[in-house]
């Protein structure tokens, strides 16, 4: 089947999605009350990457940690329990199960006890949990970290960033959520207001422009279809090809994914305008990116098709998996 001269095939998408649980459709969210090895590994790796960045980029100063779009709050919990910090806060306007991308209900406590088994050692070493992260895209391994063991003392704020009213300033800000937050200009203006001078900002990014940038909920059967189709074309595509879930699909495309769309270059521009200097950039690419480029008709065609809508998009961003950006407030 074709849509606007683009070949529409299920096999352009399904083999590139992480498998869903048995008995669910490829476009369904993970089920409630069920934890997976993959989730456990993902949280431990995220904590390890943050701990490693704190060690490397903060002169061992005491940390006032903020996790934007924290989801189930496990990251600020782990930071407060196992690292040397003054305070640890997680914010998210939605709690488990309230946003399509948030954590499934009924999984937090079981995840905590599984994670504890790995973190109850004095040192965090990737070798101890490598068997849990075979699906994670990392370009290099975080170093060994000494762990503390304290009573956990962290705060959850059910808020949007712009709703943080107190005068407190944070000196280490983490976000693995910006791909779902609209209006980055406002977001980073507000992040700047609540961060101290020389603060560290750690963004773990999943670009909209990557092969799976529309997540399973708004992905098409056209390679990079969410980038290549113009907005109105995307709506007609969804209506024609996915008539039963067309409304949910279009809703996620506009409201579940950051809007307006910004490339990595746009993000760097927004960060520098808000006094953030990038000090570290790390990118892992999709394991099967060569195959994906082939499906899209080659590099030249892919760039031609995508640049029509987004003139400053790069091949590097199109093939990206996780991108880590670390910046310092100047
Ligand atoms: C992919 S989840 C990541 C959760 C968590 N950071 C993690 O790594 O597991 C994205 C999170 O962004 C949150 N979110 C969505 N819109 C947001 C907004 N406007 N401001 C802050 N967080 C938002 C969702 O509730 C969700 O928890």
mmCIF file of C-alpha atoms and ligand atoms in Angstrom:
data_model
loop_
_atom_site.group_PDB
_atom_site.id
_atom_site.type_symbol
_atom_site.label_atom_id
_atom_site.label_comp_id
_atom_site.label_asym_id
_atom_site.label_seq_id
_atom_site.Cartn_x
_atom_site.Cartn_y
_atom_site.Cartn_z
ATOM 1 C CA UNK A 1 0.000 0.000 0.000
ATOM 2 C CA UNK A 2 1.112 3.563 -0.660
ATOM 3 C CA UNK A 3 0.356 6.903 0.966
ATOM 4 C CA UNK A 4 1.644 10.010 -0.868
ATOM 5 C CA UNK A 5 4.180 7.856 -2.726
ATOM 6 C CA UNK A 6 5.495 6.375 0.496
ATOM 7 C CA UNK A 7 5.316 2.658 1.010
ATOM 8 C CA UNK A 8 3.172 1.760 4.027
ATOM 9 C CA UNK A 9 4.173 -1.539 5.624
ATOM 10 C CA UNK A 10 3.775 -2.956 9.092
ATOM 11 C CA UNK A 11 7.287 -4.338 8.842
ATOM 12 C CA UNK A 12 8.649 -0.785 8.609
ATOM 13 C CA UNK A 13 7.692 -0.411 12.266
ATOM 14 C CA UNK A 14 6.945 -3.547 14.273
ATOM 15 C CA UNK A 15 10.447 -5.119 14.160
ATOM 16 C CA UNK A 16 11.864 -1.841 15.521
ATOM 17 C CA UNK A 17 9.586 -1.528 18.544
ATOM 18 C CA UNK A 18 10.466 -2.980 21.917
ATOM 19 C CA UNK A 19 8.210 -6.019 22.322
ATOM 20 C CA UNK A 20 4.997 -5.519 24.292
ATOM 21 C CA UNK A 21 3.692 -7.933 26.908
ATOM 22 C CA UNK A 22 1.848 -11.049 25.772
ATOM 23 C CA UNK A 23 -1.822 -10.479 25.007
ATOM 24 C CA UNK A 24 -1.426 -6.744 24.262
ATOM 25 C CA UNK A 25 -1.365 -4.897 20.933
ATOM 26 C CA UNK A 26 1.838 -3.349 19.602
ATOM 27 C CA UNK A 27 0.437 0.132 20.321
ATOM 28 C CA UNK A 28 -0.619 -0.569 23.936
ATOM 29 C CA UNK A 29 1.090 0.837 27.047
ATOM 30 C CA UNK A 30 2.743 -1.680 29.394
ATOM 31 C CA UNK A 31 0.176 -3.381 31.642
ATOM 32 C CA UNK A 32 -0.411 -2.381 35.290
ATOM 33 C CA UNK A 33 0.985 -4.433 38.168
ATOM 34 C CA UNK A 34 3.653 -6.110 36.080
ATOM 35 C CA UNK A 35 7.371 -5.411 36.307
ATOM 36 C CA UNK A 36 10.011 -6.477 33.826
ATOM 37 C CA UNK A 37 13.782 -7.005 33.962
ATOM 38 C CA UNK A 38 14.083 -4.295 31.366
ATOM 39 C CA UNK A 39 12.419 -1.721 33.656
ATOM 40 C CA UNK A 40 14.658 -2.664 36.593
ATOM 41 C CA UNK A 41 17.777 -2.362 34.439
ATOM 42 C CA UNK A 42 16.676 0.952 32.957
ATOM 43 C CA UNK A 43 16.240 2.589 36.366
ATOM 44 C CA UNK A 44 19.524 1.308 37.760
ATOM 45 C CA UNK A 45 21.413 2.451 34.660
ATOM 46 C CA UNK A 46 19.762 5.887 34.835
ATOM 47 C CA UNK A 47 20.717 6.228 38.506
ATOM 48 C CA UNK A 48 24.277 5.087 37.721
ATOM 49 C CA UNK A 49 24.614 7.626 34.882
ATOM 50 C CA UNK A 50 23.401 10.415 37.170
ATOM 51 C CA UNK A 51 25.707 9.347 40.024
ATOM 52 C CA UNK A 52 28.608 9.237 37.599
ATOM 53 C CA UNK A 53 27.837 12.720 36.243
ATOM 54 C CA UNK A 54 27.548 14.103 39.790
ATOM 55 C CA UNK A 55 31.004 12.714 40.528
ATOM 56 C CA UNK A 56 32.522 13.971 37.304
ATOM 57 C CA UNK A 57 30.965 17.398 36.884
ATOM 58 C CA UNK A 58 30.141 18.848 40.307
ATOM 59 C CA UNK A 59 33.403 19.156 42.363
ATOM 60 C CA UNK A 60 31.818 16.914 44.983
ATOM 61 C CA UNK A 61 29.670 19.773 46.233
ATOM 62 C CA UNK A 62 26.517 18.784 48.107
ATOM 63 C CA UNK A 63 23.725 18.238 45.682
ATOM 64 C CA UNK A 64 20.274 19.798 45.619
ATOM 65 C CA UNK A 65 18.826 17.403 43.090
ATOM 66 C CA UNK A 66 15.752 17.959 40.919
ATOM 67 C CA UNK A 67 14.283 15.393 38.521
ATOM 68 C CA UNK A 68 11.906 16.961 36.003
ATOM 69 C CA UNK A 69 9.158 14.597 34.771
ATOM 70 C CA UNK A 70 10.217 12.083 37.400
ATOM 71 C CA UNK A 71 7.383 9.604 36.753
ATOM 72 C CA UNK A 72 7.383 7.078 39.610
ATOM 73 C CA UNK A 73 9.977 9.092 41.587
ATOM 74 C CA UNK A 74 12.419 6.226 41.855
ATOM 75 C CA UNK A 75 15.359 8.342 40.670
ATOM 76 C CA UNK A 76 15.086 11.071 43.375
ATOM 77 C CA UNK A 77 14.405 8.293 45.895
ATOM 78 C CA UNK A 78 17.635 6.494 44.926
ATOM 79 C CA UNK A 79 19.633 9.753 44.836
ATOM 80 C CA UNK A 80 18.532 10.591 48.380
ATOM 81 C CA UNK A 81 19.165 7.075 49.679
ATOM 82 C CA UNK A 82 22.469 6.154 48.067
ATOM 83 C CA UNK A 83 24.262 9.447 47.261
ATOM 84 C CA UNK A 84 25.647 12.316 49.290
ATOM 85 C CA UNK A 85 23.030 15.032 48.772
ATOM 86 C CA UNK A 86 21.425 17.942 50.619
ATOM 87 C CA UNK A 87 17.997 17.467 49.104
ATOM 88 C CA UNK A 88 16.300 15.460 46.423
ATOM 89 C CA UNK A 89 13.078 16.407 44.641
ATOM 90 C CA UNK A 90 11.075 14.904 41.826
ATOM 91 C CA UNK A 91 8.404 16.819 39.970
ATOM 92 C CA UNK A 92 5.797 15.577 37.572
ATOM 93 C CA UNK A 93 2.286 16.896 36.941
ATOM 94 C CA UNK A 94 1.128 13.313 36.492
ATOM 95 C CA UNK A 95 1.417 10.286 38.767
ATOM 96 C CA UNK A 96 1.691 6.615 37.775
ATOM 97 C CA UNK A 97 -0.764 5.780 35.019
ATOM 98 C CA UNK A 98 -1.994 9.379 34.570
ATOM 99 C CA UNK A 99 0.018 10.144 31.419
ATOM 100 C CA UNK A 100 0.404 7.788 28.486
ATOM 101 C CA UNK A 101 4.157 7.686 29.052
ATOM 102 C CA UNK A 102 4.122 7.444 32.842
ATOM 103 C CA UNK A 103 4.928 4.291 34.765
ATOM 104 C CA UNK A 104 2.266 1.586 35.048
ATOM 105 C CA UNK A 105 0.237 1.551 38.270
ATOM 106 C CA UNK A 106 1.148 -0.943 40.978
ATOM 107 C CA UNK A 107 4.815 -1.445 40.097
ATOM 108 C CA UNK A 108 6.724 1.022 42.297
ATOM 109 C CA UNK A 109 7.277 -1.072 45.446
ATOM 110 C CA UNK A 110 8.254 -4.220 43.608
ATOM 111 C CA UNK A 111 10.684 -2.256 41.420
ATOM 112 C CA UNK A 112 12.170 -0.732 44.579
ATOM 113 C CA UNK A 113 12.829 -4.094 46.190
ATOM 114 C CA UNK A 114 14.396 -5.538 43.004
ATOM 115 C CA UNK A 115 16.630 -2.471 42.629
ATOM 116 C CA UNK A 116 17.650 -2.731 46.277
ATOM 117 C CA UNK A 117 19.190 -6.142 45.625
ATOM 118 C CA UNK A 118 21.716 -4.516 43.264
ATOM 119 C CA UNK A 119 22.292 -1.317 45.259
ATOM 120 C CA UNK A 120 22.771 -2.927 48.660
ATOM 121 C CA UNK A 121 26.488 -3.265 47.862
ATOM 122 C CA UNK A 122 29.122 -0.681 48.768
ATOM 123 C CA UNK A 123 30.023 -0.053 45.162
ATOM 124 C CA UNK A 124 27.791 0.259 42.102
ATOM 125 C CA UNK A 125 29.408 -1.587 39.224
ATOM 126 C CA UNK A 126 27.736 -2.055 35.821
ATOM 127 C CA UNK A 127 28.928 -5.682 35.822
ATOM 128 C CA UNK A 128 26.420 -6.363 38.620
ATOM 129 C CA UNK A 129 23.405 -5.518 36.468
ATOM 130 C CA UNK A 130 24.612 -5.880 32.876
ATOM 131 C CA UNK A 131 22.259 -8.820 32.415
ATOM 132 C CA UNK A 132 19.332 -6.395 32.903
ATOM 133 C CA UNK A 133 20.312 -3.773 30.303
ATOM 134 C CA UNK A 134 20.883 -5.650 27.059
ATOM 135 C CA UNK A 135 18.248 -3.455 25.355
ATOM 136 C CA UNK A 136 19.595 -0.134 26.613
ATOM 137 C CA UNK A 137 21.385 2.145 24.180
ATOM 138 C CA UNK A 138 24.611 3.295 25.823
ATOM 139 C CA UNK A 139 27.704 4.598 24.105
ATOM 140 C CA UNK A 140 29.966 4.035 27.080
ATOM 141 C CA UNK A 141 29.722 2.469 30.496
ATOM 142 C CA UNK A 142 29.486 4.568 33.672
ATOM 143 C CA UNK A 143 32.400 4.114 36.079
ATOM 144 C CA UNK A 144 32.193 2.434 39.485
ATOM 145 C CA UNK A 145 30.502 4.558 42.147
ATOM 146 C CA UNK A 146 30.716 4.377 45.933
ATOM 147 C CA UNK A 147 27.286 4.137 47.496
ATOM 148 C CA UNK A 148 26.050 5.607 50.784
ATOM 149 C CA UNK A 149 23.228 4.063 52.719
ATOM 150 C CA UNK A 150 20.913 6.555 54.411
ATOM 151 C CA UNK A 151 17.344 6.991 55.376
ATOM 152 C CA UNK A 152 15.672 8.212 52.241
ATOM 153 C CA UNK A 153 14.358 11.741 52.425
ATOM 154 C CA UNK A 154 12.987 13.045 49.178
ATOM 155 C CA UNK A 155 10.056 15.156 48.030
ATOM 156 C CA UNK A 156 7.541 14.641 45.254
ATOM 157 C CA UNK A 157 5.871 17.731 43.773
ATOM 158 C CA UNK A 158 2.845 17.091 41.602
ATOM 159 C CA UNK A 159 3.506 20.148 39.467
ATOM 160 C CA UNK A 160 4.615 21.554 36.145
ATOM 161 C CA UNK A 161 8.052 23.249 36.232
ATOM 162 C CA UNK A 162 6.567 26.745 35.945
ATOM 163 C CA UNK A 163 4.461 26.048 39.065
ATOM 164 C CA UNK A 164 7.503 25.694 41.361
ATOM 165 C CA UNK A 165 7.037 28.784 43.510
ATOM 166 C CA UNK A 166 9.541 28.482 46.326
ATOM 167 C CA UNK A 167 12.852 30.310 46.404
ATOM 168 C CA UNK A 168 14.880 27.127 46.541
ATOM 169 C CA UNK A 169 17.578 26.729 43.904
ATOM 170 C CA UNK A 170 18.771 23.394 42.594
ATOM 171 C CA UNK A 171 22.345 22.671 41.549
ATOM 172 C CA UNK A 172 21.824 19.374 39.724
ATOM 173 C CA UNK A 173 18.834 19.097 37.425
ATOM 174 C CA UNK A 174 17.977 15.953 35.552
ATOM 175 C CA UNK A 175 15.325 15.490 32.872
ATOM 176 C CA UNK A 176 14.398 12.423 30.941
ATOM 177 C CA UNK A 177 11.091 13.806 29.838
ATOM 178 C CA UNK A 178 11.629 16.796 27.545
ATOM 179 C CA UNK A 179 10.421 14.841 24.526
ATOM 180 C CA UNK A 180 6.975 15.063 26.167
ATOM 181 C CA UNK A 181 7.100 18.644 27.434
ATOM 182 C CA UNK A 182 5.748 21.398 25.171
ATOM 183 C CA UNK A 183 7.323 24.799 24.621
ATOM 184 C CA UNK A 184 11.017 24.336 25.419
ATOM 185 C CA UNK A 185 11.605 28.092 25.367
ATOM 186 C CA UNK A 186 9.405 28.461 28.438
ATOM 187 C CA UNK A 187 10.605 25.230 29.983
ATOM 188 C CA UNK A 188 14.277 26.256 30.012
ATOM 189 C CA UNK A 189 13.490 29.819 31.014
ATOM 190 C CA UNK A 190 11.791 28.334 34.089
ATOM 191 C CA UNK A 191 14.556 25.789 34.669
ATOM 192 C CA UNK A 192 17.049 28.660 34.695
ATOM 193 C CA UNK A 193 15.017 30.530 37.314
ATOM 194 C CA UNK A 194 15.230 27.631 39.767
ATOM 195 C CA UNK A 195 18.874 26.706 39.250
ATOM 196 C CA UNK A 196 21.905 28.156 40.972
ATOM 197 C CA UNK A 197 25.005 29.528 39.246
ATOM 198 C CA UNK A 198 27.303 26.734 38.082
ATOM 199 C CA UNK A 199 24.420 24.249 38.355
ATOM 200 C CA UNK A 200 24.613 21.116 36.223
ATOM 201 C CA UNK A 201 21.812 20.192 33.824
ATOM 202 C CA UNK A 202 21.627 16.582 32.639
ATOM 203 C CA UNK A 203 19.179 15.910 29.802
ATOM 204 C CA UNK A 204 18.562 12.370 28.605
ATOM 205 C CA UNK A 205 16.864 12.872 25.306
ATOM 206 C CA UNK A 206 14.888 10.771 22.909
ATOM 207 C CA UNK A 207 14.615 12.954 19.805
ATOM 208 C CA UNK A 208 11.260 13.412 18.063
ATOM 209 C CA UNK A 209 13.220 13.031 14.800
ATOM 210 C CA UNK A 210 14.600 9.584 15.623
ATOM 211 C CA UNK A 211 13.095 6.476 14.048
ATOM 212 C CA UNK A 212 10.958 5.812 17.128
ATOM 213 C CA UNK A 213 10.587 9.484 18.051
ATOM 214 C CA UNK A 214 6.790 9.305 17.851
ATOM 215 C CA UNK A 215 6.819 6.398 20.335
ATOM 216 C CA UNK A 216 4.612 3.425 19.597
ATOM 217 C CA UNK A 217 1.457 5.557 20.090
ATOM 218 C CA UNK A 218 1.983 7.952 17.158
ATOM 219 C CA UNK A 219 4.379 5.994 14.929
ATOM 220 C CA UNK A 220 3.430 5.261 11.333
ATOM 221 C CA UNK A 221 4.110 2.349 8.989
ATOM 222 C CA UNK A 222 6.212 4.739 6.856
ATOM 223 C CA UNK A 223 9.899 4.981 7.853
ATOM 224 C CA UNK A 224 10.254 8.326 9.699
ATOM 225 C CA UNK A 225 6.626 9.006 8.655
ATOM 226 C CA UNK A 226 6.022 11.285 11.655
ATOM 227 C CA UNK A 227 8.849 13.559 10.406
ATOM 228 C CA UNK A 228 8.277 13.272 6.668
ATOM 229 C CA UNK A 229 4.518 13.858 6.543
ATOM 230 C CA UNK A 230 3.254 17.399 7.004
ATOM 231 C CA UNK A 231 0.831 17.800 9.907
ATOM 232 C CA UNK A 232 -2.327 17.669 7.796
ATOM 233 C CA UNK A 233 -0.928 14.708 5.837
ATOM 234 C CA UNK A 234 -0.186 12.909 9.103
ATOM 235 C CA UNK A 235 -3.803 13.409 10.178
ATOM 236 C CA UNK A 236 -5.132 12.000 6.875
ATOM 237 C CA UNK A 237 -2.645 9.122 7.082
ATOM 238 C CA UNK A 238 -3.845 8.233 10.589
ATOM 239 C CA UNK A 239 -7.496 8.429 9.533
ATOM 240 C CA UNK A 240 -6.922 6.220 6.507
ATOM 241 C CA UNK A 241 -4.455 3.634 7.829
ATOM 242 C CA UNK A 242 -5.340 3.450 11.540
ATOM 243 C CA UNK A 243 -9.065 4.371 11.542
ATOM 244 C CA UNK A 244 -9.842 2.668 14.872
ATOM 245 C CA UNK A 245 -7.186 4.514 16.826
ATOM 246 C CA UNK A 246 -6.930 7.632 14.730
ATOM 247 C CA UNK A 247 -8.059 10.049 17.467
ATOM 248 C CA UNK A 248 -5.640 8.685 20.109
ATOM 249 C CA UNK A 249 -2.847 8.696 17.559
ATOM 250 C CA UNK A 250 -3.354 12.305 16.520
ATOM 251 C CA UNK A 251 -3.824 13.370 20.131
ATOM 252 C CA UNK A 252 -0.481 11.844 21.145
ATOM 253 C CA UNK A 253 1.233 13.318 18.051
ATOM 254 C CA UNK A 254 0.269 16.850 19.116
ATOM 255 C CA UNK A 255 -0.140 16.633 22.911
ATOM 256 C CA UNK A 256 2.019 13.702 24.025
ATOM 257 C CA UNK A 257 5.147 14.831 22.199
ATOM 258 C CA UNK A 258 6.937 18.140 22.670
ATOM 259 C CA UNK A 259 5.468 20.820 20.456
ATOM 260 C CA UNK A 260 6.570 22.884 18.615
ATOM 261 C CA UNK A 261 9.145 20.407 17.381
ATOM 262 C CA UNK A 262 12.742 21.359 18.086
ATOM 263 C CA UNK A 263 15.887 19.771 16.699
ATOM 264 C CA UNK A 264 19.042 19.320 18.737
ATOM 265 C CA UNK A 265 20.426 22.528 17.192
ATOM 266 C CA UNK A 266 17.288 24.374 18.313
ATOM 267 C CA UNK A 267 17.753 22.934 21.808
ATOM 268 C CA UNK A 268 21.393 24.118 21.935
ATOM 269 C CA UNK A 269 20.237 27.572 20.879
ATOM 270 C CA UNK A 270 17.529 27.656 23.581
ATOM 271 C CA UNK A 271 20.021 26.450 26.200
ATOM 272 C CA UNK A 272 22.632 29.061 25.317
ATOM 273 C CA UNK A 273 20.020 31.850 25.357
ATOM 274 C CA UNK A 274 19.214 30.754 28.916
ATOM 275 C CA UNK A 275 22.884 30.794 30.006
ATOM 276 C CA UNK A 276 23.604 27.090 29.771
ATOM 277 C CA UNK A 277 26.949 26.024 28.308
ATOM 278 C CA UNK A 278 27.126 22.487 26.948
ATOM 279 C CA UNK A 279 30.074 20.599 28.401
ATOM 280 C CA UNK A 280 29.306 17.046 27.371
ATOM 281 C CA UNK A 281 27.415 15.448 24.516
ATOM 282 C CA UNK A 282 26.966 11.737 24.089
ATOM 283 C CA UNK A 283 24.917 9.951 21.475
ATOM 284 C CA UNK A 284 24.111 6.345 20.890
ATOM 285 C CA UNK A 285 22.559 5.380 17.583
ATOM 286 C CA UNK A 286 19.770 2.947 16.810
ATOM 287 C CA UNK A 287 21.267 -0.520 16.537
ATOM 288 C CA UNK A 288 19.527 -1.077 13.188
ATOM 289 C CA UNK A 289 19.946 2.385 11.670
ATOM 290 C CA UNK A 290 21.537 1.156 8.432
ATOM 291 C CA UNK A 291 18.524 -1.054 7.797
ATOM 292 C CA UNK A 292 16.174 1.837 8.617
ATOM 293 C CA UNK A 293 17.941 4.193 6.173
ATOM 294 C CA UNK A 294 17.583 1.541 3.477
ATOM 295 C CA UNK A 295 13.843 1.291 4.158
ATOM 296 C CA UNK A 296 13.576 5.067 3.756
ATOM 297 C CA UNK A 297 15.240 4.900 0.314
ATOM 298 C CA UNK A 298 18.786 5.904 1.288
ATOM 299 C CA UNK A 299 20.439 8.884 2.985
ATOM 300 C CA UNK A 300 19.884 11.345 0.145
ATOM 301 C CA UNK A 301 16.158 10.654 -0.103
ATOM 302 C CA UNK A 302 15.717 10.625 3.683
ATOM 303 C CA UNK A 303 17.412 14.013 4.094
ATOM 304 C CA UNK A 304 15.523 15.424 1.153
ATOM 305 C CA UNK A 305 12.161 14.218 2.533
ATOM 306 C CA UNK A 306 12.787 15.373 6.102
ATOM 307 C CA UNK A 307 14.457 18.719 5.342
ATOM 308 C CA UNK A 308 11.321 19.814 3.473
ATOM 309 C CA UNK A 309 9.626 20.104 6.864
ATOM 310 C CA UNK A 310 12.611 20.699 9.170
ATOM 311 C CA UNK A 311 15.410 22.514 7.386
ATOM 312 C CA UNK A 312 18.051 22.074 10.118
ATOM 313 C CA UNK A 313 17.579 18.363 10.775
ATOM 314 C CA UNK A 314 20.774 16.273 10.548
ATOM 315 C CA UNK A 315 21.305 12.641 9.629
ATOM 316 C CA UNK A 316 22.984 12.203 12.990
ATOM 317 C CA UNK A 317 19.798 13.157 14.861
ATOM 318 C CA UNK A 318 17.574 11.062 12.568
ATOM 319 C CA UNK A 319 19.534 7.889 13.417
ATOM 320 C CA UNK A 320 19.950 8.694 17.113
ATOM 321 C CA UNK A 321 18.852 6.582 20.039
ATOM 322 C CA UNK A 322 19.531 8.128 23.470
ATOM 323 C CA UNK A 323 21.271 11.505 23.490
ATOM 324 C CA UNK A 324 22.852 12.788 26.689
ATOM 325 C CA UNK A 325 23.467 16.513 27.017
ATOM 326 C CA UNK A 326 25.223 17.922 30.073
ATOM 327 C CA UNK A 327 25.358 21.685 30.507
ATOM 328 C CA UNK A 328 26.598 24.145 33.135
ATOM 329 C CA UNK A 329 24.823 27.337 34.147
ATOM 330 C CA UNK A 330 27.101 30.306 33.559
HETATM 331 C C1 LIG B 1 8.937 8.764 29.428
HETATM 332 S S1 LIG B 1 8.331 9.278 30.987
HETATM 333 C C2 LIG B 1 9.859 9.320 31.894
HETATM 334 C C3 LIG B 1 9.668 9.164 33.368
HETATM 335 C C4 LIG B 1 10.971 9.131 34.159
HETATM 336 N N1 LIG B 1 11.722 10.366 34.017
HETATM 337 C C5 LIG B 1 11.809 7.948 33.757
HETATM 338 O O1 LIG B 1 12.898 8.138 33.215
HETATM 339 O O2 LIG B 1 11.380 6.834 33.995
HETATM 340 C C6 LIG B 1 7.934 10.982 30.732
HETATM 341 C C7 LIG B 1 7.395 11.674 31.946
HETATM 342 O O3 LIG B 1 7.160 13.035 31.595
HETATM 343 C C8 LIG B 1 6.025 13.455 32.344
HETATM 344 N N2 LIG B 1 5.458 14.674 31.723
HETATM 345 C C9 LIG B 1 4.578 14.760 30.707
HETATM 346 N N3 LIG B 1 4.279 16.057 30.458
HETATM 347 C C10 LIG B 1 5.009 16.793 31.329
HETATM 348 C C11 LIG B 1 5.132 18.181 31.576
HETATM 349 N N4 LIG B 1 4.474 19.078 30.846
HETATM 350 N N5 LIG B 1 5.981 18.582 32.554
HETATM 351 C C12 LIG B 1 6.689 17.678 33.272
HETATM 352 N N6 LIG B 1 6.600 16.356 33.094
HETATM 353 C C13 LIG B 1 5.780 15.914 32.134
HETATM 354 C C14 LIG B 1 5.094 12.260 32.304
HETATM 355 O O4 LIG B 1 4.125 12.296 33.331
HETATM 356 C C15 LIG B 1 6.074 11.118 32.465
HETATM 357 O O5 LIG B 1 6.228 10.735 33.798
#
